[in-house]
C-alpha cells in the first residue's frame, strides 16, 4: 500500500531530516513492504541518499527556472534528486487559488519530466450537500485535462471538508466513492482527510483504497509509523488467506 505524509507548512529542515531518518529506521527495522512518501515544506527539501522513504515536493512551478517570484522550478527539485510531486491539493486550489487550468499545465510539465504525481481531488461541503450528482460533476471537472492513464499517477481523494477538521465520510461512503472514481482511472487511489491512528486501519482495510494521504496526524512520527504497521499487518493477513 501507499502511505504519504503531507507535512504542509510544518517542520524546519533540521526537524524534517530527523523525521525522515526516524522513518527510515522504522521502515528498515520493521522490514515494511509499504511504499512510503514524505512531502516536506519547500525550504525543508534536502538530498536523501538511497532512502527507503520517497521524498516529494508539495508544489513547484511548471518551469525549469525563470522569473516566478516565490516559486521553485524543476532544477531546484533536481538538485535534491526529487522526482515526485503533489498536484491539486485542496489547500492550493482553495487557499492559494490554483485553477484547474494551471493544474493541468503543472501536471503536463511534471509528467513530461517523468515525475510520479499524486494528484488530489475532492469536493467542498456545499457541493457534497447539493447531492450525489452535483458532487460527481464537481469531481469529474477535476479530472479534466489530466492524463488519467499516466503510468506514474496516484490519485488522492480528499473531501475538502474532511481536511484538518476531524470529520470524515463514513467508511461506506469512502468505499463507494472510491469504487465510482476508480472507473475514471486505473491509478491507485488514496484516501485523505482526517486520517488518524484511530481510523487508519479501517480505512486501509477498505476495498478500492490503496493507501492514505495524511496531514496533521503524520506530524507525529510514531503515529505515522503505526499506520505503516497497520498496512503491513493487513497485507500479512491477506497473504495468509
Ligand atoms: P489532514 O490533511 O490529515 O490534516 O486532514 C490531509 C491532507 O491535507 O492531505
XYZ file of C-alpha atoms and ligand atoms in Angstrom:
250
model
C 0.000 0.000 0.000
C 0.945 3.647 -0.266
C 1.306 5.864 2.792
C 2.053 9.521 2.281
C 2.785 12.199 4.883
C 1.995 15.749 3.852
C 3.937 17.929 6.300
C 2.427 21.141 4.867
C 3.899 24.335 6.410
C 5.434 22.475 9.345
C 8.856 21.201 10.412
C 12.051 23.083 9.608
C 14.729 21.381 7.506
C 16.509 20.130 10.617
C 13.295 18.667 12.061
C 12.303 17.223 8.674
C 15.658 15.490 8.295
C 15.271 13.959 11.759
C 11.741 12.893 10.867
C 12.883 11.199 7.658
C 15.801 9.490 9.439
C 13.432 8.185 12.107
C 11.017 6.938 9.492
C 13.789 5.194 7.515
C 14.970 3.479 10.690
C 11.461 2.262 11.396
C 10.916 1.023 7.826
C 14.221 -0.830 7.775
C 13.812 -2.388 11.223
C 10.223 -3.443 10.619
C 11.098 -4.651 7.092
C 7.987 -2.867 5.937
C 6.779 -3.649 2.436
C 4.928 -0.348 2.043
C 5.591 2.485 -0.381
C 6.148 5.493 1.867
C 6.239 9.130 0.782
C 7.009 12.323 2.711
C 6.208 15.794 1.372
C 8.211 18.385 3.340
C 7.812 22.162 3.196
C 9.755 23.567 0.224
C 12.579 25.059 2.307
C 12.940 21.738 4.143
C 13.735 19.778 0.977
C 17.099 18.077 1.023
C 19.056 15.261 -0.582
C 18.329 11.861 0.952
C 20.658 9.234 -0.386
C 19.275 5.740 -1.094
C 16.368 6.257 1.223
C 13.513 3.830 1.836
C 11.360 6.963 2.046
C 10.405 8.725 -1.180
C 10.641 12.467 -0.652
C 8.406 14.598 -2.836
C 7.601 18.278 -3.338
C 4.325 19.785 -2.123
C 4.477 22.195 -5.037
C 6.690 23.578 -7.799
C 6.143 25.805 -10.802
C 5.998 24.122 -14.229
C 9.283 25.544 -15.434
C 12.998 24.720 -15.399
C 13.800 28.121 -13.814
C 12.927 31.743 -14.535
C 11.225 34.863 -13.215
C 8.451 33.489 -10.979
C 8.997 35.150 -7.620
C 8.305 32.908 -4.689
C 8.209 29.724 -6.744
C 10.727 26.970 -7.319
C 11.250 25.124 -10.596
C 12.432 21.786 -11.871
C 16.119 22.481 -11.297
C 15.504 23.108 -7.601
C 13.937 19.685 -7.300
C 16.634 18.052 -9.407
C 19.278 19.404 -7.029
C 17.862 17.068 -4.396
C 17.015 14.179 -6.719
C 13.282 14.769 -6.238
C 11.066 13.059 -8.822
C 7.700 13.135 -7.049
C 5.200 15.978 -6.716
C 1.777 16.648 -5.183
C -0.551 18.468 -7.565
C -4.037 19.818 -6.913
C -4.090 19.677 -3.131
C -7.226 21.385 -1.869
C -5.231 23.985 0.053
C -3.553 25.001 -3.203
C -6.867 25.040 -5.043
C -8.909 26.824 -2.407
C -6.458 28.912 -0.348
C -3.782 29.667 -2.938
C -6.264 29.965 -5.800
C -4.807 27.453 -8.266
C -7.242 26.870 -11.110
C -7.861 23.633 -12.974
C -6.185 25.269 -15.965
C -2.983 25.992 -14.039
C -3.002 22.495 -12.516
C -3.348 20.952 -15.955
C -0.216 22.845 -17.082
C 1.655 21.746 -13.977
C 0.553 18.164 -14.474
C 1.623 18.125 -18.140
C 5.013 19.630 -17.340
C 5.902 17.261 -14.498
C 4.541 14.312 -16.468
C 6.833 15.258 -19.366
C 9.703 15.143 -16.845
C 8.721 11.629 -15.761
C 7.660 12.631 -12.245
C 5.482 10.474 -10.040
C 2.407 12.625 -9.485
C -0.008 12.438 -6.579
C -2.993 14.302 -7.950
C -5.592 15.404 -5.390
C -9.306 15.741 -5.948
C -12.242 16.341 -3.626
C -15.357 18.379 -3.049
C -16.191 21.183 -0.588
C -19.085 20.677 1.828
C -21.590 22.834 -0.076
C -21.062 20.672 -3.151
C -21.492 17.478 -1.184
C -24.679 18.817 0.335
C -26.047 19.580 -3.138
C -26.391 15.838 -3.758
C -24.508 12.973 -5.355
C -24.960 14.077 -8.947
C -23.631 17.600 -8.306
C -20.762 16.166 -6.310
C -19.742 13.797 -9.105
C -19.974 16.628 -11.641
C -17.653 18.724 -9.491
C -15.134 15.921 -9.038
C -15.294 14.963 -12.718
C -14.287 18.526 -13.634
C -11.115 17.978 -11.588
C -10.175 15.151 -13.963
C -10.458 17.440 -16.991
C -7.163 17.862 -18.820
C -5.448 15.241 -16.658
C -3.945 12.133 -18.258
C -5.742 9.559 -16.124
C -3.772 6.740 -17.804
C -0.378 8.181 -16.854
C 1.671 5.284 -15.516
C 3.196 7.235 -12.636
C -0.063 8.701 -11.432
C -1.543 8.206 -7.967
C -4.871 9.860 -7.196
C -5.788 11.064 -3.714
C -9.461 11.571 -2.932
C -9.641 14.156 -0.167
C -13.002 15.757 0.630
C -12.161 19.402 1.398
C -14.445 19.429 4.450
C -12.574 16.463 5.940
C -9.107 18.001 5.743
C -7.803 19.070 9.131
C -11.283 19.093 10.635
C -11.534 15.729 12.376
C -14.584 14.973 10.206
C -14.566 12.087 7.760
C -17.063 10.437 5.442
C -18.310 7.084 6.717
C -16.308 4.011 5.721
C -19.116 3.011 3.404
C -19.070 6.420 1.742
C -15.304 6.228 1.218
C -15.593 2.752 -0.257
C -18.416 3.752 -2.586
C -16.851 6.907 -3.907
C -13.517 5.175 -4.482
C -15.323 2.468 -6.396
C -17.041 5.042 -8.563
C -13.909 7.130 -9.126
C -11.819 4.091 -9.987
C -13.856 3.794 -13.179
C -12.236 7.028 -14.336
C -8.618 5.917 -13.964
C -6.572 2.765 -13.349
C -4.281 4.730 -10.987
C -4.003 3.660 -7.332
C -6.304 5.739 -5.148
C -5.501 7.101 -1.699
C -7.974 8.467 0.808
C -7.055 11.648 2.687
C -8.818 13.891 5.200
C -8.538 13.487 8.981
C -6.868 10.090 8.863
C -5.590 9.392 12.394
C -4.076 6.383 14.166
C -7.568 5.690 15.433
C -9.187 5.282 11.991
C -6.272 4.495 9.654
C -6.588 0.731 9.947
C -10.240 0.607 8.997
C -9.673 2.980 6.097
C -6.738 0.920 4.817
C -8.864 -2.210 5.003
C -11.473 -0.830 2.603
C -11.882 -2.197 -0.897
C -10.580 0.202 -3.543
C -8.460 2.120 -1.041
C -4.803 1.689 -1.999
C -3.374 3.878 0.713
C -3.686 7.108 2.669
C -2.504 10.712 2.473
C -2.060 12.030 5.989
C -1.589 15.627 7.166
C -1.835 16.602 10.837
C -1.550 13.097 12.297
C 1.593 12.397 10.280
C 3.406 15.163 12.153
C 3.698 12.651 14.991
C 6.270 10.240 13.611
C 5.164 7.402 15.876
C 1.568 7.800 14.683
C 2.610 7.683 11.042
C 4.798 4.621 11.753
C 1.812 2.903 13.401
C -0.200 3.490 10.228
C 2.572 1.859 8.178
C 2.446 -1.106 10.579
C -1.322 -1.414 10.067
C -0.760 -1.664 6.319
C 1.901 -4.347 6.892
C -0.496 -6.262 9.152
C -3.371 -6.038 6.664
C -1.165 -7.332 3.834
C 0.191 -10.110 6.012
C -3.313 -11.309 6.889
C -4.429 -11.049 3.244
C -1.370 -13.070 2.186
C -2.198 -15.835 4.671
C -5.706 -16.271 3.298
P -5.323 16.062 7.405
O -4.757 16.559 5.984
O -4.828 14.645 7.577
O -4.729 17.020 8.407
O -6.793 16.132 7.333
C -4.746 15.698 4.872
C -4.186 16.420 3.676
O -4.359 17.646 3.579
O -3.572 15.808 2.782
